[in-house]
mmCIF file of C-alpha atoms and ligand atoms in Angstrom:
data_model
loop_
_atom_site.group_PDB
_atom_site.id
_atom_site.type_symbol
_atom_site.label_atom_id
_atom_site.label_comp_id
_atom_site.label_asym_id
_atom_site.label_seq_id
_atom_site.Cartn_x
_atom_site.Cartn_y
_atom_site.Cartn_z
ATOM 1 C CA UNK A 541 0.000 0.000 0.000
ATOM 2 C CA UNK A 542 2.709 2.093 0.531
ATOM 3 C CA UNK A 543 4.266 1.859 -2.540
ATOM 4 C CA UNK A 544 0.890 2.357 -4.041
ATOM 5 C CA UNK A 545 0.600 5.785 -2.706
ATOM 6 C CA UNK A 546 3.818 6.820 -3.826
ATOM 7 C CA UNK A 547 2.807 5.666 -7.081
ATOM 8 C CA UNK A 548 -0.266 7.733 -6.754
ATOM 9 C CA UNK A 549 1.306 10.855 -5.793
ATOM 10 C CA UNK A 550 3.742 10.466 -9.173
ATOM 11 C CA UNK A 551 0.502 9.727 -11.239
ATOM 12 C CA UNK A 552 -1.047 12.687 -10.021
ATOM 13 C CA UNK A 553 2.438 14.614 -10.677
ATOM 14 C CA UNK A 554 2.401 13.436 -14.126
ATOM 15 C CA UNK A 555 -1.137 14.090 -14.669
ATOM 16 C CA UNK A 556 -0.868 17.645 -13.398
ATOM 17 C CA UNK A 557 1.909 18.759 -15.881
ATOM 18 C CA UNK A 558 0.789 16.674 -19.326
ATOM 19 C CA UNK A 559 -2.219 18.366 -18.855
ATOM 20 C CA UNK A 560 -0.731 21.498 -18.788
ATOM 21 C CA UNK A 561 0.677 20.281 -21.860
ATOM 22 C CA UNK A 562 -2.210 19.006 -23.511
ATOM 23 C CA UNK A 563 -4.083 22.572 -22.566
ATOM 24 C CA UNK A 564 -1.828 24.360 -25.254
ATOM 25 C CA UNK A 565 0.203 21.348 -27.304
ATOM 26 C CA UNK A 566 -2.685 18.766 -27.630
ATOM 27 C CA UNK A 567 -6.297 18.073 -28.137
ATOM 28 C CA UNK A 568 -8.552 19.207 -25.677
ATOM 29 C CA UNK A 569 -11.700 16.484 -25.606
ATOM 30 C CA UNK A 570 -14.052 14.820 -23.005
ATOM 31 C CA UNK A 571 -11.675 12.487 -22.264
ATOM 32 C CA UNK A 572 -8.960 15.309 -21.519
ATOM 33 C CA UNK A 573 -10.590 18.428 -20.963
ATOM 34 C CA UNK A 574 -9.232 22.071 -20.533
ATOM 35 C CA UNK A 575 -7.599 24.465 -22.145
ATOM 36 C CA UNK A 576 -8.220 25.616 -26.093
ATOM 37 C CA UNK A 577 -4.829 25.070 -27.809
ATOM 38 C CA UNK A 578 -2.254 27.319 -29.283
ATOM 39 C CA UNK A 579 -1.766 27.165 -32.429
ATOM 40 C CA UNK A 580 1.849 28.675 -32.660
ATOM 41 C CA UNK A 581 2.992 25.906 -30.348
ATOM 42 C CA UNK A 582 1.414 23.092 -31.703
ATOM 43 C CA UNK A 583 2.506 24.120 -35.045
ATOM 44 C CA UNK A 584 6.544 24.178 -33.483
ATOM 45 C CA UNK A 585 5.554 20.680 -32.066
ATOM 46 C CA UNK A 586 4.296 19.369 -35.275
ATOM 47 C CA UNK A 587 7.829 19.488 -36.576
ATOM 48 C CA UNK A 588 8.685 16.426 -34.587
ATOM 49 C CA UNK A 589 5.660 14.568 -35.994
ATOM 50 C CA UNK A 590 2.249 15.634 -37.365
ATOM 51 C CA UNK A 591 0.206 13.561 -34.742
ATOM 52 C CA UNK A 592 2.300 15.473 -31.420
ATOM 53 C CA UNK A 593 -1.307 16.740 -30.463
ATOM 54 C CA UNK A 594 -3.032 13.234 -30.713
ATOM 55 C CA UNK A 595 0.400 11.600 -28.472
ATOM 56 C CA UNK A 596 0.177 14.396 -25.802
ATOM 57 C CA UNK A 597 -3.420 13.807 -25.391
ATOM 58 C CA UNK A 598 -3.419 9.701 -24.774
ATOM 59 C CA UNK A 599 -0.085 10.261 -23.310
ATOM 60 C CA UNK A 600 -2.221 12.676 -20.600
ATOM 61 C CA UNK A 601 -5.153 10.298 -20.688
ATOM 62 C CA UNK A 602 -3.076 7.591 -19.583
ATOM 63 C CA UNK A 603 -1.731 9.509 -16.632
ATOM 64 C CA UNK A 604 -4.976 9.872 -15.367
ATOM 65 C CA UNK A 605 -6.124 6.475 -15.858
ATOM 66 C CA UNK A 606 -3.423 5.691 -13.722
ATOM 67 C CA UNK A 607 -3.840 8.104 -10.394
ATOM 68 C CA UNK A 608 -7.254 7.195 -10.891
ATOM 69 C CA UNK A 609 -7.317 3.569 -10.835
ATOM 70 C CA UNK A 610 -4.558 3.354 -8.154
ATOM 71 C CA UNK A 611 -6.452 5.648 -5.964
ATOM 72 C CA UNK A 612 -9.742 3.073 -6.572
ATOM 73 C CA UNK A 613 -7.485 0.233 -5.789
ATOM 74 C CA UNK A 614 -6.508 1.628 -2.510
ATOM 75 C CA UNK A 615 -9.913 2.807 -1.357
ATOM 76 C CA UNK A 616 -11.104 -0.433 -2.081
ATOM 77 C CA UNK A 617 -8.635 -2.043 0.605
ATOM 78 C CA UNK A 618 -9.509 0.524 2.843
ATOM 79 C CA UNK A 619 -6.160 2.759 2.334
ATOM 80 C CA UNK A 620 -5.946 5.997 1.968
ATOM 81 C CA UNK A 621 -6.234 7.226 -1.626
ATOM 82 C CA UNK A 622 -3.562 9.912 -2.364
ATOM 83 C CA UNK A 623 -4.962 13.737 -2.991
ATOM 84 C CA UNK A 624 -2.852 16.647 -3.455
ATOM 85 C CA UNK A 625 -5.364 19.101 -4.235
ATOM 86 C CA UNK A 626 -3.681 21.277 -1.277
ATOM 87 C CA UNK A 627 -0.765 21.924 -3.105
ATOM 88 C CA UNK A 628 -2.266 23.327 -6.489
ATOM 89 C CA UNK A 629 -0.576 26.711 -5.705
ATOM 90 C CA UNK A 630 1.764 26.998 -8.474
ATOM 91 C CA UNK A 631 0.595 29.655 -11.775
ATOM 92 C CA UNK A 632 -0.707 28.039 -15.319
ATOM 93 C CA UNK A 633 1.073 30.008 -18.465
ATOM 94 C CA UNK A 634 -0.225 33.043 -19.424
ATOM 95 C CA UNK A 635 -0.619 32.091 -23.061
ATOM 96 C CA UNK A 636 -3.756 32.433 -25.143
ATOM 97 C CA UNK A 637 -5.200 28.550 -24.360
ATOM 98 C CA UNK A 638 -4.084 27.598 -20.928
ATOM 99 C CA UNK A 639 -6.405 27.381 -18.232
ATOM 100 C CA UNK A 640 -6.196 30.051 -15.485
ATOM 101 C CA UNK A 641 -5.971 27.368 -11.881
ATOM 102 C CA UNK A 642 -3.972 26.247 -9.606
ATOM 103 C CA UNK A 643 -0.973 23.830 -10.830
ATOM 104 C CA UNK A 644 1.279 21.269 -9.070
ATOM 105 C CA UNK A 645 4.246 21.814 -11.250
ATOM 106 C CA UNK A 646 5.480 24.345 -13.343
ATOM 107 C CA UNK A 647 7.109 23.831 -17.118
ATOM 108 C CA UNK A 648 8.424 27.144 -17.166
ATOM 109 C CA UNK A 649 11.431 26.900 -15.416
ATOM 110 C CA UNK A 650 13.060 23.200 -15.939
ATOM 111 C CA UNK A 651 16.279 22.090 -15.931
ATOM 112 C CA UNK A 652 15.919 19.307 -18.167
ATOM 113 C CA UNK A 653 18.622 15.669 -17.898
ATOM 114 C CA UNK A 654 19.175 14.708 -21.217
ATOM 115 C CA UNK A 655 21.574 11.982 -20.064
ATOM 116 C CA UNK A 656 18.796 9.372 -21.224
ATOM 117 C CA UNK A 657 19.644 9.813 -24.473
ATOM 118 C CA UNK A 658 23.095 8.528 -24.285
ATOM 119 C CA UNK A 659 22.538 5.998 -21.512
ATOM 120 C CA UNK A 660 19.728 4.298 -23.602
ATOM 121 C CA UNK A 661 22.799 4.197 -26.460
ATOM 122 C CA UNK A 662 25.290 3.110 -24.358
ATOM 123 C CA UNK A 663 26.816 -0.321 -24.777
ATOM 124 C CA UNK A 664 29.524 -0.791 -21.962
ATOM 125 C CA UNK A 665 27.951 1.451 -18.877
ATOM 126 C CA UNK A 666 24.770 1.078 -17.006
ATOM 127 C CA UNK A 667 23.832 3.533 -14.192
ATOM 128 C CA UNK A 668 23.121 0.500 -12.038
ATOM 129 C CA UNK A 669 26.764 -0.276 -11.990
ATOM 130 C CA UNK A 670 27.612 4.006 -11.126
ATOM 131 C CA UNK A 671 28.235 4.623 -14.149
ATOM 132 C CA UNK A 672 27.336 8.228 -15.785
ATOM 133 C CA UNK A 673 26.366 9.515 -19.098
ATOM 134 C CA UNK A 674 27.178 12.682 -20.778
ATOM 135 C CA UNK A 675 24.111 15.178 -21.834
ATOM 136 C CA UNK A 676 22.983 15.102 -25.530
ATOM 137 C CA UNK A 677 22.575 18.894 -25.085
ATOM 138 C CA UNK A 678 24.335 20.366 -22.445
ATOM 139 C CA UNK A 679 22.781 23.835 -22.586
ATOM 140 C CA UNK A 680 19.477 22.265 -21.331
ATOM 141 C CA UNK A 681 20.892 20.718 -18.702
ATOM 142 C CA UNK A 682 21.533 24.041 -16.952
ATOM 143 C CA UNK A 683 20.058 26.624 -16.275
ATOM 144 C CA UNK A 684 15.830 27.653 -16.631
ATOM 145 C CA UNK A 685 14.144 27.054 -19.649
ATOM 146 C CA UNK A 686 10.315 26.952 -20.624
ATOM 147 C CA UNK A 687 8.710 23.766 -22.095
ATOM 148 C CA UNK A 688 5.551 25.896 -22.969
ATOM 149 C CA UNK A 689 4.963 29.513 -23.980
ATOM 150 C CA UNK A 690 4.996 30.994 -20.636
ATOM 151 C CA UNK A 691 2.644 33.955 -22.336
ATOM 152 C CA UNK A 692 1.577 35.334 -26.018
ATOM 153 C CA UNK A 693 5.134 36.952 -25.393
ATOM 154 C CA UNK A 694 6.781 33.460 -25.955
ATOM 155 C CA UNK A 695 4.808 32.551 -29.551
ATOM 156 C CA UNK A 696 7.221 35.034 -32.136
ATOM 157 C CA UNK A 697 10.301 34.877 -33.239
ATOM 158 C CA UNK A 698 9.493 30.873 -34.905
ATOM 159 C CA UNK A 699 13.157 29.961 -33.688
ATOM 160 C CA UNK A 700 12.273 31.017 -30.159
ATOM 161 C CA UNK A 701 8.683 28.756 -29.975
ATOM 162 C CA UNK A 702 10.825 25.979 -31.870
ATOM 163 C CA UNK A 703 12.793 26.267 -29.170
ATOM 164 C CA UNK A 704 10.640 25.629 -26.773
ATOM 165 C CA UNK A 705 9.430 22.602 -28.677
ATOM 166 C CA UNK A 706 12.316 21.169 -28.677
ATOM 167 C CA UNK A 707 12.533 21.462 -24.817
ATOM 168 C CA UNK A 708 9.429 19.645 -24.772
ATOM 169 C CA UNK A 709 10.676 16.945 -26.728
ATOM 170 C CA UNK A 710 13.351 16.173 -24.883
ATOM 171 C CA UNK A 711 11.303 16.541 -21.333
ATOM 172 C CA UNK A 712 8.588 14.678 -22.852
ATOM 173 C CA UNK A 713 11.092 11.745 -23.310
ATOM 174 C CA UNK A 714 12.809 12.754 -19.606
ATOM 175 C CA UNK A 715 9.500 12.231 -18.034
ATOM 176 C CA UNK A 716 8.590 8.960 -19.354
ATOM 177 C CA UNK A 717 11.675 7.318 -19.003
ATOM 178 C CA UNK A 718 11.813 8.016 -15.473
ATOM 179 C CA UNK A 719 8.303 6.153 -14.758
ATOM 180 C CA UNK A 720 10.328 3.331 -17.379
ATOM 181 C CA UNK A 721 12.702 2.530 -14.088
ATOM 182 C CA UNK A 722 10.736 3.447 -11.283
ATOM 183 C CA UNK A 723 7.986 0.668 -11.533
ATOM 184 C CA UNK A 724 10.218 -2.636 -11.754
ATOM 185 C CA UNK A 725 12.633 -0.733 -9.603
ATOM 186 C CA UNK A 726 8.870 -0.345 -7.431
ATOM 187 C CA UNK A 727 8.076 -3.655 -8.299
ATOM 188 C CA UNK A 728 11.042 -5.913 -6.614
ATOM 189 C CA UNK A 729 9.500 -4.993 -3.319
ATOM 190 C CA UNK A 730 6.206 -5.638 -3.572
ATOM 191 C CA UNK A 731 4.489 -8.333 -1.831
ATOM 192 C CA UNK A 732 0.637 -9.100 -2.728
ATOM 193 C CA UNK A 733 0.786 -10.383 -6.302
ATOM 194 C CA UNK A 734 -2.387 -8.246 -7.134
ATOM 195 C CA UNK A 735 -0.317 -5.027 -6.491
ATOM 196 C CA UNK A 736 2.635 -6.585 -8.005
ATOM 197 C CA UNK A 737 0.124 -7.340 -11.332
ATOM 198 C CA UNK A 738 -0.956 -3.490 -10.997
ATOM 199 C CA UNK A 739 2.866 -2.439 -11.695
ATOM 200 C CA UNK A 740 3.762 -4.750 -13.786
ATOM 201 C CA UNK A 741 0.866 -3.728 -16.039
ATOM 202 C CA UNK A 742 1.228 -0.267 -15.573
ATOM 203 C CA UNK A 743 5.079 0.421 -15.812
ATOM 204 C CA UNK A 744 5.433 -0.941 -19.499
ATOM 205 C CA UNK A 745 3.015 1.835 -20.190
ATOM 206 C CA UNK A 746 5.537 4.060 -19.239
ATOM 207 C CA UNK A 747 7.745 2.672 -21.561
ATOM 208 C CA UNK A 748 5.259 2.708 -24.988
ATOM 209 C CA UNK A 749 5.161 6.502 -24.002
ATOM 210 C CA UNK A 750 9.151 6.587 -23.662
ATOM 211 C CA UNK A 751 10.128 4.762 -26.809
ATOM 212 C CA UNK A 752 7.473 7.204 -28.394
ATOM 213 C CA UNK A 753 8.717 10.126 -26.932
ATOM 214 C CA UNK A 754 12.505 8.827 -27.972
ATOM 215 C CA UNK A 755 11.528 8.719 -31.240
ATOM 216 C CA UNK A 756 10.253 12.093 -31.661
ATOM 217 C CA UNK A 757 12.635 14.006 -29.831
ATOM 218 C CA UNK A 758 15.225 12.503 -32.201
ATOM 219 C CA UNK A 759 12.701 14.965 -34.907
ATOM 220 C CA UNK A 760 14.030 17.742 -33.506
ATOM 221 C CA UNK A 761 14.653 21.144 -35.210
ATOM 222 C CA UNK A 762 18.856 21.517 -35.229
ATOM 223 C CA UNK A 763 20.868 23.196 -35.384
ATOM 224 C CA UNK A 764 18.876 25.536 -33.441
ATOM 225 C CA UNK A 765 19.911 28.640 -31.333
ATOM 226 C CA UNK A 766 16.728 30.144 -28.897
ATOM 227 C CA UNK A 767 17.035 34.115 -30.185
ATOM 228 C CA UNK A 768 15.673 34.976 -26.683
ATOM 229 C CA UNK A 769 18.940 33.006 -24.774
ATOM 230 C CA UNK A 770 21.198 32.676 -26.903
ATOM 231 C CA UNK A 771 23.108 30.119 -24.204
ATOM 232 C CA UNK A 772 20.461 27.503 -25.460
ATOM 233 C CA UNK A 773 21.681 25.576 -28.588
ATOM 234 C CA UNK A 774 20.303 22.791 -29.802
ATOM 235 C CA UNK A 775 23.119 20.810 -31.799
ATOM 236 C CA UNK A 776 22.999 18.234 -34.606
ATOM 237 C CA UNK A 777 23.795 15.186 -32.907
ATOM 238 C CA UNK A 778 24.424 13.313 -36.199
ATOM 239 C CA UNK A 779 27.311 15.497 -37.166
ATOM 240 C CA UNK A 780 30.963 15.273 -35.517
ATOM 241 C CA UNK A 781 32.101 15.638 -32.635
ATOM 242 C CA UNK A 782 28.917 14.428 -31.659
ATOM 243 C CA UNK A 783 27.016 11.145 -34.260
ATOM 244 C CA UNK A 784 28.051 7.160 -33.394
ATOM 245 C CA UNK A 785 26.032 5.349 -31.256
ATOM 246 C CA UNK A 786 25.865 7.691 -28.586
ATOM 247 C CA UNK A 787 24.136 10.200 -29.920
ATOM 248 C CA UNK A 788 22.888 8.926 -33.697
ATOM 249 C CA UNK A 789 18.846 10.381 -33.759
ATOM 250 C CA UNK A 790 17.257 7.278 -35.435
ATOM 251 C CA UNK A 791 19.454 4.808 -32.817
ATOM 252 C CA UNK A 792 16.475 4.516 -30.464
ATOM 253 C CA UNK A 793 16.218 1.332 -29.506
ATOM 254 C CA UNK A 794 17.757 0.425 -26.098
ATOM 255 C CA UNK A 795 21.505 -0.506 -26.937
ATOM 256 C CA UNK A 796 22.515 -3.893 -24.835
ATOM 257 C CA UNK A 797 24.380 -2.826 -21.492
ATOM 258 C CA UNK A 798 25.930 -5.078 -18.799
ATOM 259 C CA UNK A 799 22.953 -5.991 -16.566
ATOM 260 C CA UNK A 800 23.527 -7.383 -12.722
ATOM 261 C CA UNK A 801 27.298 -8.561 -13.440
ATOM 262 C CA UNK A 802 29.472 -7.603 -16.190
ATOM 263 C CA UNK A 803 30.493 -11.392 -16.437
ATOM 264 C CA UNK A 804 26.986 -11.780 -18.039
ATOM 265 C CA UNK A 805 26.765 -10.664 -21.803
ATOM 266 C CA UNK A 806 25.429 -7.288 -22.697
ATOM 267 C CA UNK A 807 21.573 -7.411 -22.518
ATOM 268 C CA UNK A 808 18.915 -4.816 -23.903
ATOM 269 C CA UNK A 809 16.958 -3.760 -20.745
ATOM 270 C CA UNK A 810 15.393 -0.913 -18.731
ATOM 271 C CA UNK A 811 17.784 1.004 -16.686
ATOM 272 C CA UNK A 812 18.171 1.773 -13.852
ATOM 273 C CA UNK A 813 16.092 -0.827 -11.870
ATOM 274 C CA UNK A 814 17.972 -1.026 -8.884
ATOM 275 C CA UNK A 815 14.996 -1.022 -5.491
ATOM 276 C CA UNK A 816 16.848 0.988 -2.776
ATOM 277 C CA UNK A 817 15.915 4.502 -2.632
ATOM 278 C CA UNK A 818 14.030 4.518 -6.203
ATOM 279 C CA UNK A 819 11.240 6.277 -4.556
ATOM 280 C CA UNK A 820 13.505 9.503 -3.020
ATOM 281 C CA UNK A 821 15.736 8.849 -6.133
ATOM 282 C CA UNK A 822 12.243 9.797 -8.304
ATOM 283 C CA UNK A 823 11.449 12.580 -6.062
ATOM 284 C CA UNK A 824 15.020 13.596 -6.533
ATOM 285 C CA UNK A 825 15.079 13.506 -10.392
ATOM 286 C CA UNK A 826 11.851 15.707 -10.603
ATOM 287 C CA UNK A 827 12.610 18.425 -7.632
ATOM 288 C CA UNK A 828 16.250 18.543 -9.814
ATOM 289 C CA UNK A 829 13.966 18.909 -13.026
ATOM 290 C CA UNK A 830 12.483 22.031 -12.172
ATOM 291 C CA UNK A 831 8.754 21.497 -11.910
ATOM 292 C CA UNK A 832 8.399 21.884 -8.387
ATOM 293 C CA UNK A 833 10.323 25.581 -8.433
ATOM 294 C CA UNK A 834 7.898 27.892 -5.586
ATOM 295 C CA UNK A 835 6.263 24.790 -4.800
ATOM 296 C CA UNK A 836 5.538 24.852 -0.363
ATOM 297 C CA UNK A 837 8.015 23.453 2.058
ATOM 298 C CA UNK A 838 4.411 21.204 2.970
ATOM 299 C CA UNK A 839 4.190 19.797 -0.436
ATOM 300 C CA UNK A 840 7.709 18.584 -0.654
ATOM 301 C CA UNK A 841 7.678 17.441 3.065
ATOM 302 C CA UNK A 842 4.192 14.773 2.075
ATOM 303 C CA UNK A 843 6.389 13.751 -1.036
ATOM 304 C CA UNK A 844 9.047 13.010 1.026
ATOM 305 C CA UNK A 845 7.518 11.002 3.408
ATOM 306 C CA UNK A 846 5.010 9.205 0.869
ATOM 307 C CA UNK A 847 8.550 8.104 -0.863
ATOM 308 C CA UNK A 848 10.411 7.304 2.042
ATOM 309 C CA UNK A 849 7.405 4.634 3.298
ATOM 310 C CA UNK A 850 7.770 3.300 -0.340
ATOM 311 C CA UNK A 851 11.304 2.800 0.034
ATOM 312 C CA UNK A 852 10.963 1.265 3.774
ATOM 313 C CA UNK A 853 8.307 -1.588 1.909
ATOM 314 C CA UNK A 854 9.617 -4.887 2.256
ATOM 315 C CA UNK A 855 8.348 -7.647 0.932
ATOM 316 C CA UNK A 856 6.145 -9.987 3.241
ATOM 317 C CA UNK A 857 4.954 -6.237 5.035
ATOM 318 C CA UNK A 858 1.834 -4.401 4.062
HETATM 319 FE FE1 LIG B 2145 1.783 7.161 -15.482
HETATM 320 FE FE1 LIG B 2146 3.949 8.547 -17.678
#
């Protein structure tokens, strides 16, 4: 149950900001309501792939298929379901098409870790064993930088909303491959094999949206320099110094990696999967991401300790 809650807090999480990216980037239905679209941005995001609006939307409808279900699963055992309504203190964009309400998260200000990109292409290291992996562009990796037009302000010149695309391919991607690792990292200590069935049917979800995302972001408009921060450059990552099988754009399939022992041959895998601390190491990745900039000391204090109870779960203890 614990681990369930944790789960449902990172649901909700992940609900909260792809719906702030469906409100302006993707189609705003029944099944995903809010928001009206922006046509300058989902024009920069078609240049990864003409159906970006249709992805973002199942890609948010899954996210709250999942919050919702877990939360249904644990009221039904008489747990606690997981609400953060509390904490939706944070400011929606002020572009033509976002909803004005309270937000979780915040895609104006991220720091996004690109290092996915070259540790899914990596053949000899795996971060299981330590190992890093150097960022496919390093300029997004530091610093703020908006995923979606923070206002109208954001929409002109077309390299500067391209830019911002781009960012939101590569987050997109970030994102997804972090719920990739976190449920069979979840999942080795889990005890009922009904709640070990939930993550095993939930976290390969995760990772059709990832190898989606992966593909796309490879689309990417590059060279590209953002004309409003000119410290943001997108590079061609087929062209030397950069191209091989660390950063080639249509390599993205997971490359085989040493898995458990590097006595064993390389294997193509998820990684990392290692259990201990995945929880805090999730809540980690995301404060270090950016969305929870201005967030309260009271919101980060319940993820903490919803994490830290998922990390305590043994197996064989409810
Ligand atoms: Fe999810
Ligand atoms: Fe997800």
């Amino acid at each position: 149950m614990a681990i369930l809650r944790f789960l449902a807090a990172a649901e909700i999480i992940e609900t909260d900001l792809w719906q702030q990216y469906n409100e302006l980037g993707g189609i705003q239905d029944s099944e995903v309501p809010g928001g009206s679209g922006s046509p300058p941005y989902k024009e920069a995001l078609s240049f990864l792939d003409g159906d970006m609006d249709q992805y973002i939307h199942d890609n948010t409808e899954d996210e709250i298929s999942h919050f919702t279900f877990i939360n249904a699963y644990l009221a039904s055992k008489g747990a606690d379901p997981v609400n953060l309504d509390q904490f939706r203190t944070l400011p929606s964009s002020k572009a033509t098409g976002a909803q004005q309400i309270g937000r979780l998260t915040t895609l104006m200000r991220l720091t996004v870790d690109t290092s996915w990109w070259t540790r899914y292409r990596s053949r000899a290291r795996n971060p299981d064993f330590g190992d890093t992996f150097p960022q496919a562009i390093p300029s997004l990796a530091v610093g703020q930088h908006p995923a979606i037009p923070r206002s109208d302000d954001d929409l002109t010149p077309a390299d500067h909303i391209q830019a911002i695309a781009n960012t939101a391919a590569f987050h997109f991607a970030f994102i997804e491959q972090g719920g990739t690792s976190l449920y069979p990292s979840l999942a080795q200590r889990v005890s009922s094999p009904e709640v070990l069935r939930i993550l095993l049917s939930i976290g390969p979800t995760e990772t059709a949206h990832f190898q989606t995302w992966h593909d796309k972001a490879g689309n990417y408009k590059r060279p590209l320099t953002d004309p409003k921060d000119p410290a943001l450059v997108f590079p061609d990552l087929n062209s030397p110094p950069l191209g091989g099988e660390d950063f080639q754009t249509n390599l993205i399939m997971p490359e085989p990696c040493p898995f458990l022992d590097r006595k064993f041959p390389a294997c193509s895998i998820v990684r990392p999967t290692q259990t201990k601390r995945a929880a805090m190491g999730a809540v980690a990745a995301l404060t270090a991401d950016g969305l929870f900039i201005r967030q309260s000391r009271e919101f980060l204090e319940a993820l903490h300790e919803l994490a830290e109870k998922a990390d305590a779960a043994r197996p064989g203890e409810d």
